[in-house]
């Protein structure tokens, strides 16, 4: 297993988080739930009816003893989610939409996180990203000071030419189609913080472009240049540089020629793409042609943690993305001051007869 993922697993085990999975009919999700429980990576529960989950677990060849189930048809689940949706959306939802979403396991999972009944949720193995993002934005919301939800992939490249594995973070590859300079600056700062948190290494963040330091002039280059200015102004503590071409960001020899004196060029470990086309294409090329493992998309900027899944994911991917979600949720919890009158959390109660 990747060294960085093993470190993330150790962190998740130190403070097990209450994790919800919300796709009871997906065999990959059910296998992942069993593995997360067995390896003590989370206090995992599934939003799903007992008959549905049992049928899926039989097909998957796993048992789910000790994994709580929350029945989406239960009146209490529906009412809790309806109240959360009314509080979040007011009269912007029609009555039919409110009824439909209140019975949706993904929205029920988000409502449980909102109400403090869980620490994070993960979904998207069989649902489009838009559904997961909508549930997270409406019912969990953005952190104070954050204006845009975005995402990243943790990329683990295999050893090459005698060098050990390489860990990079790519952003944004899953949410914001064409970020403004302001949004790009925010993505860069969040990506740097997440890389440092997950790897315990200093982030060297490159804002990528088809130009390097004035080698071309174009509105797209200007956007990246302006994003760098904003990011540096907001976070002078971070190592940021741009606009950089990918070779200047990653290759020390090219960097000495194209961007001499840069703290980032030549050894960037956080790559910020100028738009979703570049980010999505870039991570899939590195994954498919470079043999990298891509973990994500991990959502950034929420007040509480939620993660999307690629619909091409494996059960192992669900486990790793869920573990990353739990590690981030635990870190965020540790950084928050205790709430007045807060009581110690108790482990989730196992389902009766399951």
mmCIF file of C-alpha atoms in Angstrom:
data_model
loop_
_atom_site.group_PDB
_atom_site.id
_atom_site.type_symbol
_atom_site.label_atom_id
_atom_site.label_comp_id
_atom_site.label_asym_id
_atom_site.label_seq_id
_atom_site.Cartn_x
_atom_site.Cartn_y
_atom_site.Cartn_z
ATOM 1 C CA UNK A 1 0.000 0.000 0.000
ATOM 2 C CA UNK A 2 1.069 3.577 -0.646
ATOM 3 C CA UNK A 3 2.988 5.093 2.259
ATOM 4 C CA UNK A 4 0.869 8.247 2.250
ATOM 5 C CA UNK A 5 -2.373 6.260 2.336
ATOM 6 C CA UNK A 6 -1.070 4.172 5.218
ATOM 7 C CA UNK A 7 -0.361 7.387 7.154
ATOM 8 C CA UNK A 8 -3.871 8.644 6.386
ATOM 9 C CA UNK A 9 -5.304 5.312 7.580
ATOM 10 C CA UNK A 10 -3.412 5.579 10.859
ATOM 11 C CA UNK A 11 -4.813 9.053 11.395
ATOM 12 C CA UNK A 12 -8.367 7.850 10.654
ATOM 13 C CA UNK A 13 -8.010 5.000 13.158
ATOM 14 C CA UNK A 14 -6.845 7.357 15.906
ATOM 15 C CA UNK A 15 -10.209 9.174 15.957
ATOM 16 C CA UNK A 16 -12.817 7.069 14.146
ATOM 17 C CA UNK A 17 -15.410 9.287 12.506
ATOM 18 C CA UNK A 18 -19.098 8.575 11.992
ATOM 19 C CA UNK A 19 -19.200 7.925 8.245
ATOM 20 C CA UNK A 20 -22.345 7.512 6.149
ATOM 21 C CA UNK A 21 -22.460 5.685 2.818
ATOM 22 C CA UNK A 22 -25.609 6.356 0.827
ATOM 23 C CA UNK A 23 -25.827 3.884 -2.065
ATOM 24 C CA UNK A 24 -27.254 0.660 -0.602
ATOM 25 C CA UNK A 25 -27.794 -1.001 -3.980
ATOM 26 C CA UNK A 26 -24.142 -0.763 -5.089
ATOM 27 C CA UNK A 27 -22.011 -3.850 -4.402
ATOM 28 C CA UNK A 28 -18.806 -1.777 -4.332
ATOM 29 C CA UNK A 29 -20.216 0.398 -1.579
ATOM 30 C CA UNK A 30 -21.362 -2.569 0.498
ATOM 31 C CA UNK A 31 -17.947 -4.250 0.156
ATOM 32 C CA UNK A 32 -16.310 -0.993 1.190
ATOM 33 C CA UNK A 33 -18.563 -0.689 4.239
ATOM 34 C CA UNK A 34 -17.543 -4.152 5.394
ATOM 35 C CA UNK A 35 -13.837 -3.350 4.888
ATOM 36 C CA UNK A 36 -14.072 0.000 6.678
ATOM 37 C CA UNK A 37 -15.710 -1.686 9.671
ATOM 38 C CA UNK A 38 -13.304 -4.633 9.688
ATOM 39 C CA UNK A 39 -10.226 -2.405 9.484
ATOM 40 C CA UNK A 40 -11.615 0.037 12.080
ATOM 41 C CA UNK A 41 -11.206 3.002 9.751
ATOM 42 C CA UNK A 42 -14.590 4.530 10.626
ATOM 43 C CA UNK A 43 -17.826 4.084 12.524
ATOM 44 C CA UNK A 44 -19.533 3.333 9.228
ATOM 45 C CA UNK A 45 -23.282 3.200 8.626
ATOM 46 C CA UNK A 46 -25.380 2.877 5.481
ATOM 47 C CA UNK A 47 -28.462 4.870 4.541
ATOM 48 C CA UNK A 48 -30.545 2.035 3.149
ATOM 49 C CA UNK A 49 -33.371 -0.323 3.956
ATOM 50 C CA UNK A 50 -32.444 -3.672 5.499
ATOM 51 C CA UNK A 51 -33.880 -5.764 2.650
ATOM 52 C CA UNK A 52 -32.063 -3.739 -0.016
ATOM 53 C CA UNK A 53 -28.756 -3.873 1.837
ATOM 54 C CA UNK A 54 -29.049 -7.586 2.602
ATOM 55 C CA UNK A 55 -29.785 -8.357 -1.054
ATOM 56 C CA UNK A 56 -26.777 -6.322 -2.161
ATOM 57 C CA UNK A 57 -24.503 -7.832 0.474
ATOM 58 C CA UNK A 58 -25.498 -11.346 -0.620
ATOM 59 C CA UNK A 59 -24.557 -10.502 -4.219
ATOM 60 C CA UNK A 60 -21.298 -8.950 -3.019
ATOM 61 C CA UNK A 61 -20.491 -11.964 -0.849
ATOM 62 C CA UNK A 62 -20.012 -10.000 2.382
ATOM 63 C CA UNK A 63 -21.687 -9.817 5.763
ATOM 64 C CA UNK A 64 -22.463 -6.502 7.399
ATOM 65 C CA UNK A 65 -22.732 -7.468 11.059
ATOM 66 C CA UNK A 66 -22.062 -4.369 13.123
ATOM 67 C CA UNK A 67 -22.830 -1.890 10.321
ATOM 68 C CA UNK A 68 -25.903 0.212 11.303
ATOM 69 C CA UNK A 69 -28.598 0.834 8.709
ATOM 70 C CA UNK A 70 -30.792 3.924 8.458
ATOM 71 C CA UNK A 71 -33.971 3.129 6.552
ATOM 72 C CA UNK A 72 -34.701 5.935 4.057
ATOM 73 C CA UNK A 73 -38.407 5.053 4.213
ATOM 74 C CA UNK A 74 -38.581 5.675 7.973
ATOM 75 C CA UNK A 75 -40.847 8.649 8.757
ATOM 76 C CA UNK A 76 -38.237 10.164 11.101
ATOM 77 C CA UNK A 77 -35.588 10.136 8.332
ATOM 78 C CA UNK A 78 -37.951 11.698 5.812
ATOM 79 C CA UNK A 79 -39.134 14.390 8.236
ATOM 80 C CA UNK A 80 -35.589 15.253 9.374
ATOM 81 C CA UNK A 81 -34.483 15.701 5.773
ATOM 82 C CA UNK A 82 -37.593 17.690 4.859
ATOM 83 C CA UNK A 83 -37.010 20.062 7.774
ATOM 84 C CA UNK A 84 -33.366 20.497 6.778
ATOM 85 C CA UNK A 85 -34.331 21.202 3.167
ATOM 86 C CA UNK A 86 -36.985 23.728 4.216
ATOM 87 C CA UNK A 87 -34.467 25.468 6.480
ATOM 88 C CA UNK A 88 -31.835 25.541 3.732
ATOM 89 C CA UNK A 89 -33.980 26.278 0.665
ATOM 90 C CA UNK A 90 -37.127 27.954 1.988
ATOM 91 C CA UNK A 91 -39.837 28.090 -0.648
ATOM 92 C CA UNK A 92 -37.404 27.609 -3.550
ATOM 93 C CA UNK A 93 -38.271 23.893 -3.660
ATOM 94 C CA UNK A 94 -41.624 22.809 -5.061
ATOM 95 C CA UNK A 95 -43.708 20.413 -2.973
ATOM 96 C CA UNK A 96 -42.989 17.447 -5.319
ATOM 97 C CA UNK A 97 -39.230 18.162 -5.244
ATOM 98 C CA UNK A 98 -39.260 18.461 -1.460
ATOM 99 C CA UNK A 99 -41.063 15.118 -1.162
ATOM 100 C CA UNK A 100 -38.686 13.404 -3.614
ATOM 101 C CA UNK A 101 -35.467 14.736 -2.096
ATOM 102 C CA UNK A 102 -36.612 14.026 1.457
ATOM 103 C CA UNK A 103 -36.701 10.335 0.542
ATOM 104 C CA UNK A 104 -33.333 10.396 -1.258
ATOM 105 C CA UNK A 105 -30.587 8.542 0.697
ATOM 106 C CA UNK A 106 -27.911 11.046 -0.408
ATOM 107 C CA UNK A 107 -29.904 14.011 0.894
ATOM 108 C CA UNK A 108 -30.767 12.074 4.044
ATOM 109 C CA UNK A 109 -27.058 11.446 4.624
ATOM 110 C CA UNK A 110 -26.297 15.149 4.148
ATOM 111 C CA UNK A 111 -29.102 16.061 6.566
ATOM 112 C CA UNK A 112 -27.637 13.738 9.200
ATOM 113 C CA UNK A 113 -24.244 15.418 8.843
ATOM 114 C CA UNK A 114 -25.911 18.834 9.056
ATOM 115 C CA UNK A 115 -27.679 17.856 12.288
ATOM 116 C CA UNK A 116 -24.522 16.487 13.909
ATOM 117 C CA UNK A 117 -25.670 12.854 13.697
ATOM 118 C CA UNK A 118 -22.684 11.951 11.483
ATOM 119 C CA UNK A 119 -19.302 13.488 10.739
ATOM 120 C CA UNK A 120 -19.128 12.984 6.963
ATOM 121 C CA UNK A 121 -20.787 11.222 4.055
ATOM 122 C CA UNK A 122 -19.485 9.670 0.840
ATOM 123 C CA UNK A 123 -21.513 8.944 -2.305
ATOM 124 C CA UNK A 124 -21.296 9.064 -6.076
ATOM 125 C CA UNK A 125 -20.425 5.480 -7.091
ATOM 126 C CA UNK A 126 -23.742 5.271 -8.921
ATOM 127 C CA UNK A 127 -24.899 8.891 -8.771
ATOM 128 C CA UNK A 128 -23.719 11.918 -10.810
ATOM 129 C CA UNK A 129 -21.431 14.447 -9.161
ATOM 130 C CA UNK A 130 -24.163 17.083 -9.453
ATOM 131 C CA UNK A 131 -26.378 15.161 -6.995
ATOM 132 C CA UNK A 132 -23.620 14.894 -4.385
ATOM 133 C CA UNK A 133 -22.554 18.516 -4.769
ATOM 134 C CA UNK A 134 -26.139 19.759 -4.540
ATOM 135 C CA UNK A 135 -26.826 17.791 -1.354
ATOM 136 C CA UNK A 136 -23.569 18.987 0.221
ATOM 137 C CA UNK A 137 -24.007 22.636 -0.743
ATOM 138 C CA UNK A 138 -27.659 22.868 0.260
ATOM 139 C CA UNK A 139 -27.541 20.938 3.520
ATOM 140 C CA UNK A 140 -23.945 21.320 4.764
ATOM 141 C CA UNK A 141 -22.886 24.588 3.173
ATOM 142 C CA UNK A 142 -19.556 26.327 2.754
ATOM 143 C CA UNK A 143 -17.085 27.197 5.470
ATOM 144 C CA UNK A 144 -17.079 30.845 6.586
ATOM 145 C CA UNK A 145 -14.929 32.862 4.228
ATOM 146 C CA UNK A 146 -15.126 30.326 1.381
ATOM 147 C CA UNK A 147 -17.081 31.364 -1.684
ATOM 148 C CA UNK A 148 -16.848 28.355 -4.030
ATOM 149 C CA UNK A 149 -17.051 24.597 -3.592
ATOM 150 C CA UNK A 150 -14.182 22.868 -5.397
ATOM 151 C CA UNK A 151 -12.368 19.539 -5.370
ATOM 152 C CA UNK A 152 -9.065 17.750 -5.722
ATOM 153 C CA UNK A 153 -7.607 14.363 -6.541
ATOM 154 C CA UNK A 154 -4.775 12.869 -4.532
ATOM 155 C CA UNK A 155 -2.508 11.300 -7.145
ATOM 156 C CA UNK A 156 -0.061 8.580 -6.089
ATOM 157 C CA UNK A 157 2.506 7.841 -8.815
ATOM 158 C CA UNK A 158 4.405 4.536 -8.739
ATOM 159 C CA UNK A 159 8.189 4.384 -8.207
ATOM 160 C CA UNK A 160 10.165 5.196 -11.365
ATOM 161 C CA UNK A 161 13.892 4.873 -12.161
ATOM 162 C CA UNK A 162 14.902 4.067 -8.612
ATOM 163 C CA UNK A 163 12.860 6.886 -7.060
ATOM 164 C CA UNK A 164 10.121 6.206 -4.535
ATOM 165 C CA UNK A 165 6.445 6.867 -5.017
ATOM 166 C CA UNK A 166 5.454 10.453 -5.743
ATOM 167 C CA UNK A 167 2.370 12.107 -4.278
ATOM 168 C CA UNK A 168 0.736 15.035 -6.055
ATOM 169 C CA UNK A 169 -2.509 16.909 -5.594
ATOM 170 C CA UNK A 170 -4.504 18.012 -8.662
ATOM 171 C CA UNK A 171 -7.220 20.700 -8.418
ATOM 172 C CA UNK A 172 -9.905 21.368 -9.537
ATOM 173 C CA UNK A 173 -10.731 18.266 -11.545
ATOM 174 C CA UNK A 174 -14.372 17.747 -10.683
ATOM 175 C CA UNK A 175 -16.535 20.760 -9.845
ATOM 176 C CA UNK A 176 -15.818 24.271 -11.214
ATOM 177 C CA UNK A 177 -15.932 24.323 -15.050
ATOM 178 C CA UNK A 178 -14.285 27.693 -15.696
ATOM 179 C CA UNK A 179 -13.085 29.349 -12.478
ATOM 180 C CA UNK A 180 -12.540 33.091 -12.335
ATOM 181 C CA UNK A 181 -9.202 34.447 -11.117
ATOM 182 C CA UNK A 182 -10.758 34.865 -7.678
ATOM 183 C CA UNK A 183 -12.016 31.277 -7.639
ATOM 184 C CA UNK A 184 -8.699 29.955 -8.946
ATOM 185 C CA UNK A 185 -6.851 31.741 -6.137
ATOM 186 C CA UNK A 186 -9.180 30.192 -3.560
ATOM 187 C CA UNK A 187 -8.728 26.734 -5.112
ATOM 188 C CA UNK A 188 -4.940 27.140 -4.970
ATOM 189 C CA UNK A 189 -4.953 28.079 -1.269
ATOM 190 C CA UNK A 190 -7.347 25.284 -0.287
ATOM 191 C CA UNK A 191 -5.395 22.740 -2.339
ATOM 192 C CA UNK A 192 -2.130 23.711 -0.663
ATOM 193 C CA UNK A 193 -3.677 23.381 2.792
ATOM 194 C CA UNK A 194 -5.178 19.975 2.007
ATOM 195 C CA UNK A 195 -1.912 18.652 0.615
ATOM 196 C CA UNK A 196 -0.019 19.718 3.738
ATOM 197 C CA UNK A 197 -2.694 18.234 5.971
ATOM 198 C CA UNK A 198 -2.800 14.852 4.237
ATOM 199 C CA UNK A 199 0.911 14.363 3.518
ATOM 200 C CA UNK A 200 2.551 16.338 6.352
ATOM 201 C CA UNK A 201 4.805 17.883 3.678
ATOM 202 C CA UNK A 202 5.257 21.479 2.550
ATOM 203 C CA UNK A 203 3.021 22.299 -0.403
ATOM 204 C CA UNK A 204 4.675 23.773 -3.494
ATOM 205 C CA UNK A 205 1.747 24.982 -5.555
ATOM 206 C CA UNK A 206 1.953 25.673 -9.289
ATOM 207 C CA UNK A 207 -0.825 27.511 -11.103
ATOM 208 C CA UNK A 208 -0.638 25.909 -14.521
ATOM 209 C CA UNK A 209 -1.008 27.532 -17.920
ATOM 210 C CA UNK A 210 0.124 27.076 -21.504
ATOM 211 C CA UNK A 211 2.648 29.866 -20.793
ATOM 212 C CA UNK A 212 5.457 30.326 -18.296
ATOM 213 C CA UNK A 213 6.145 33.729 -16.766
ATOM 214 C CA UNK A 214 5.115 35.900 -19.684
ATOM 215 C CA UNK A 215 6.116 33.602 -22.554
ATOM 216 C CA UNK A 216 2.687 34.262 -24.105
ATOM 217 C CA UNK A 217 -0.096 36.806 -23.708
ATOM 218 C CA UNK A 218 -3.746 35.754 -23.729
ATOM 219 C CA UNK A 219 -6.800 36.365 -21.524
ATOM 220 C CA UNK A 220 -6.446 32.821 -20.148
ATOM 221 C CA UNK A 221 -2.848 33.532 -19.151
ATOM 222 C CA UNK A 222 -3.893 36.814 -17.593
ATOM 223 C CA UNK A 223 -6.477 34.972 -15.487
ATOM 224 C CA UNK A 224 -3.839 32.642 -14.043
ATOM 225 C CA UNK A 225 -1.468 35.545 -13.408
ATOM 226 C CA UNK A 226 -4.188 37.458 -11.574
ATOM 227 C CA UNK A 227 -5.102 34.357 -9.568
ATOM 228 C CA UNK A 228 -1.500 34.092 -8.398
ATOM 229 C CA UNK A 229 -1.503 37.731 -7.306
ATOM 230 C CA UNK A 230 -4.699 37.262 -5.293
ATOM 231 C CA UNK A 231 -3.523 34.002 -3.717
ATOM 232 C CA UNK A 232 -0.177 35.464 -2.665
ATOM 233 C CA UNK A 233 -1.902 38.484 -1.191
ATOM 234 C CA UNK A 234 -4.248 36.298 0.838
ATOM 235 C CA UNK A 235 -1.706 33.697 1.882
ATOM 236 C CA UNK A 236 1.866 35.018 1.942
ATOM 237 C CA UNK A 237 2.784 31.947 4.024
ATOM 238 C CA UNK A 238 2.290 29.568 1.070
ATOM 239 C CA UNK A 239 4.769 28.618 -1.665
ATOM 240 C CA UNK A 240 2.893 29.612 -4.834
ATOM 241 C CA UNK A 241 4.036 30.339 -8.367
ATOM 242 C CA UNK A 242 2.589 30.817 -11.851
ATOM 243 C CA UNK A 243 1.862 31.041 -14.579
ATOM 244 C CA UNK A 244 3.845 27.828 -15.171
ATOM 245 C CA UNK A 245 3.711 25.218 -17.895
ATOM 246 C CA UNK A 246 3.537 21.661 -16.621
ATOM 247 C CA UNK A 247 7.134 20.841 -17.583
ATOM 248 C CA UNK A 248 8.426 23.942 -15.784
ATOM 249 C CA UNK A 249 6.380 23.002 -12.722
ATOM 250 C CA UNK A 250 7.611 19.405 -12.552
ATOM 251 C CA UNK A 251 11.057 19.134 -14.185
ATOM 252 C CA UNK A 252 14.003 20.796 -12.381
ATOM 253 C CA UNK A 253 16.056 21.058 -15.578
ATOM 254 C CA UNK A 254 13.271 22.805 -17.477
ATOM 255 C CA UNK A 255 12.497 24.965 -14.436
ATOM 256 C CA UNK A 256 16.046 26.345 -14.269
ATOM 257 C CA UNK A 257 15.692 27.487 -17.861
ATOM 258 C CA UNK A 258 12.094 28.735 -17.858
ATOM 259 C CA UNK A 259 11.577 29.938 -14.264
ATOM 260 C CA UNK A 260 14.949 30.498 -12.593
ATOM 261 C CA UNK A 261 14.833 31.338 -8.900
ATOM 262 C CA UNK A 262 11.317 29.929 -8.344
ATOM 263 C CA UNK A 263 10.590 28.213 -5.025
ATOM 264 C CA UNK A 264 7.994 26.060 -6.773
ATOM 265 C CA UNK A 265 9.111 25.396 -10.348
ATOM 266 C CA UNK A 266 10.765 22.025 -10.820
ATOM 267 C CA UNK A 267 9.400 20.426 -7.673
ATOM 268 C CA UNK A 268 5.699 21.331 -7.550
ATOM 269 C CA UNK A 269 3.531 18.841 -5.671
ATOM 270 C CA UNK A 270 0.219 20.723 -5.996
ATOM 271 C CA UNK A 271 -0.972 21.425 -9.545
ATOM 272 C CA UNK A 272 -3.804 23.917 -10.008
ATOM 273 C CA UNK A 273 -5.402 23.648 -13.439
ATOM 274 C CA UNK A 274 -6.889 26.703 -15.172
ATOM 275 C CA UNK A 275 -10.241 25.020 -15.895
ATOM 276 C CA UNK A 276 -12.133 21.772 -15.561
ATOM 277 C CA UNK A 277 -11.253 20.606 -19.080
ATOM 278 C CA UNK A 278 -7.545 20.707 -18.279
ATOM 279 C CA UNK A 279 -7.931 19.256 -14.788
ATOM 280 C CA UNK A 280 -10.185 16.348 -15.718
ATOM 281 C CA UNK A 281 -8.160 15.439 -18.800
ATOM 282 C CA UNK A 282 -4.888 15.839 -16.900
ATOM 283 C CA UNK A 283 -5.696 13.549 -13.992
ATOM 284 C CA UNK A 284 -7.129 10.843 -16.267
ATOM 285 C CA UNK A 285 -4.055 10.902 -18.516
ATOM 286 C CA UNK A 286 -1.738 10.556 -15.530
ATOM 287 C CA UNK A 287 -3.927 7.781 -14.135
ATOM 288 C CA UNK A 288 -4.341 5.785 -17.352
ATOM 289 C CA UNK A 289 -0.963 6.342 -19.034
ATOM 290 C CA UNK A 290 1.252 7.024 -16.027
ATOM 291 C CA UNK A 291 -0.059 4.244 -13.818
ATOM 292 C CA UNK A 292 -1.022 6.623 -10.999
ATOM 293 C CA UNK A 293 -3.742 5.884 -8.460
ATOM 294 C CA UNK A 294 -6.269 8.736 -8.355
ATOM 295 C CA UNK A 295 -8.242 9.202 -5.137
ATOM 296 C CA UNK A 296 -11.178 11.570 -5.321
ATOM 297 C CA UNK A 297 -12.734 13.854 -6.166
ATOM 298 C CA UNK A 298 -12.402 15.116 -2.595
ATOM 299 C CA UNK A 299 -14.594 18.156 -1.987
ATOM 300 C CA UNK A 300 -12.970 21.318 -0.597
ATOM 301 C CA UNK A 301 -14.546 24.267 1.153
ATOM 302 C CA UNK A 302 -17.490 22.686 2.984
ATOM 303 C CA UNK A 303 -18.176 23.444 6.622
ATOM 304 C CA UNK A 304 -18.307 19.667 7.244
ATOM 305 C CA UNK A 305 -16.780 16.929 5.135
ATOM 306 C CA UNK A 306 -18.442 15.152 2.220
ATOM 307 C CA UNK A 307 -16.795 13.294 -0.649
ATOM 308 C CA UNK A 308 -17.839 12.439 -4.161
ATOM 309 C CA UNK A 309 -16.839 9.202 -5.890
ATOM 310 C CA UNK A 310 -15.965 8.529 -9.486
ATOM 311 C CA UNK A 311 -18.567 6.289 -11.069
ATOM 312 C CA UNK A 312 -15.685 4.151 -12.346
ATOM 313 C CA UNK A 313 -14.447 3.508 -8.816
ATOM 314 C CA UNK A 314 -13.653 0.125 -7.286
ATOM 315 C CA UNK A 315 -14.551 -1.027 -3.775
ATOM 316 C CA UNK A 316 -10.948 -0.280 -2.761
ATOM 317 C CA UNK A 317 -11.344 3.268 -4.103
ATOM 318 C CA UNK A 318 -14.469 3.721 -1.965
ATOM 319 C CA UNK A 319 -12.490 2.597 1.082
ATOM 320 C CA UNK A 320 -9.609 4.987 0.404
ATOM 321 C CA UNK A 321 -11.789 8.003 -0.459
ATOM 322 C CA UNK A 322 -13.875 7.332 2.655
ATOM 323 C CA UNK A 323 -10.720 7.097 4.756
ATOM 324 C CA UNK A 324 -9.510 10.434 3.390
ATOM 325 C CA UNK A 325 -12.914 11.936 4.223
ATOM 326 C CA UNK A 326 -12.646 10.639 7.783
ATOM 327 C CA UNK A 327 -9.080 11.910 8.219
ATOM 328 C CA UNK A 328 -10.113 15.374 7.004
ATOM 329 C CA UNK A 329 -13.222 15.360 9.208
ATOM 330 C CA UNK A 330 -11.111 14.393 12.241
ATOM 331 C CA UNK A 331 -8.590 17.162 11.523
ATOM 332 C CA UNK A 332 -11.346 19.742 11.107
ATOM 333 C CA UNK A 333 -12.971 18.623 14.353
ATOM 334 C CA UNK A 334 -9.646 18.894 16.198
ATOM 335 C CA UNK A 335 -9.212 22.469 14.971
ATOM 336 C CA UNK A 336 -12.687 23.610 16.062
ATOM 337 C CA UNK A 337 -13.175 24.930 19.602
ATOM 338 C CA UNK A 338 -15.487 22.698 21.672
ATOM 339 C CA UNK A 339 -19.108 23.755 21.607
ATOM 340 C CA UNK A 340 -20.578 24.905 24.939
ATOM 341 C CA UNK A 341 -22.247 21.980 26.673
ATOM 342 C CA UNK A 342 -20.981 19.498 24.066
ATOM 343 C CA UNK A 343 -21.083 15.909 25.258
ATOM 344 C CA UNK A 344 -18.795 13.053 24.362
ATOM 345 C CA UNK A 345 -19.877 11.149 21.262
ATOM 346 C CA UNK A 346 -20.935 7.550 21.667
ATOM 347 C CA UNK A 347 -20.337 4.860 19.048
ATOM 348 C CA UNK A 348 -23.185 4.161 16.681
ATOM 349 C CA UNK A 349 -25.624 1.478 17.840
ATOM 350 C CA UNK A 350 -25.541 -1.722 15.762
ATOM 351 C CA UNK A 351 -28.801 -2.541 13.934
ATOM 352 C CA UNK A 352 -31.078 -4.975 15.658
ATOM 353 C CA UNK A 353 -30.911 -8.455 14.178
ATOM 354 C CA UNK A 354 -28.375 -7.563 11.498
#
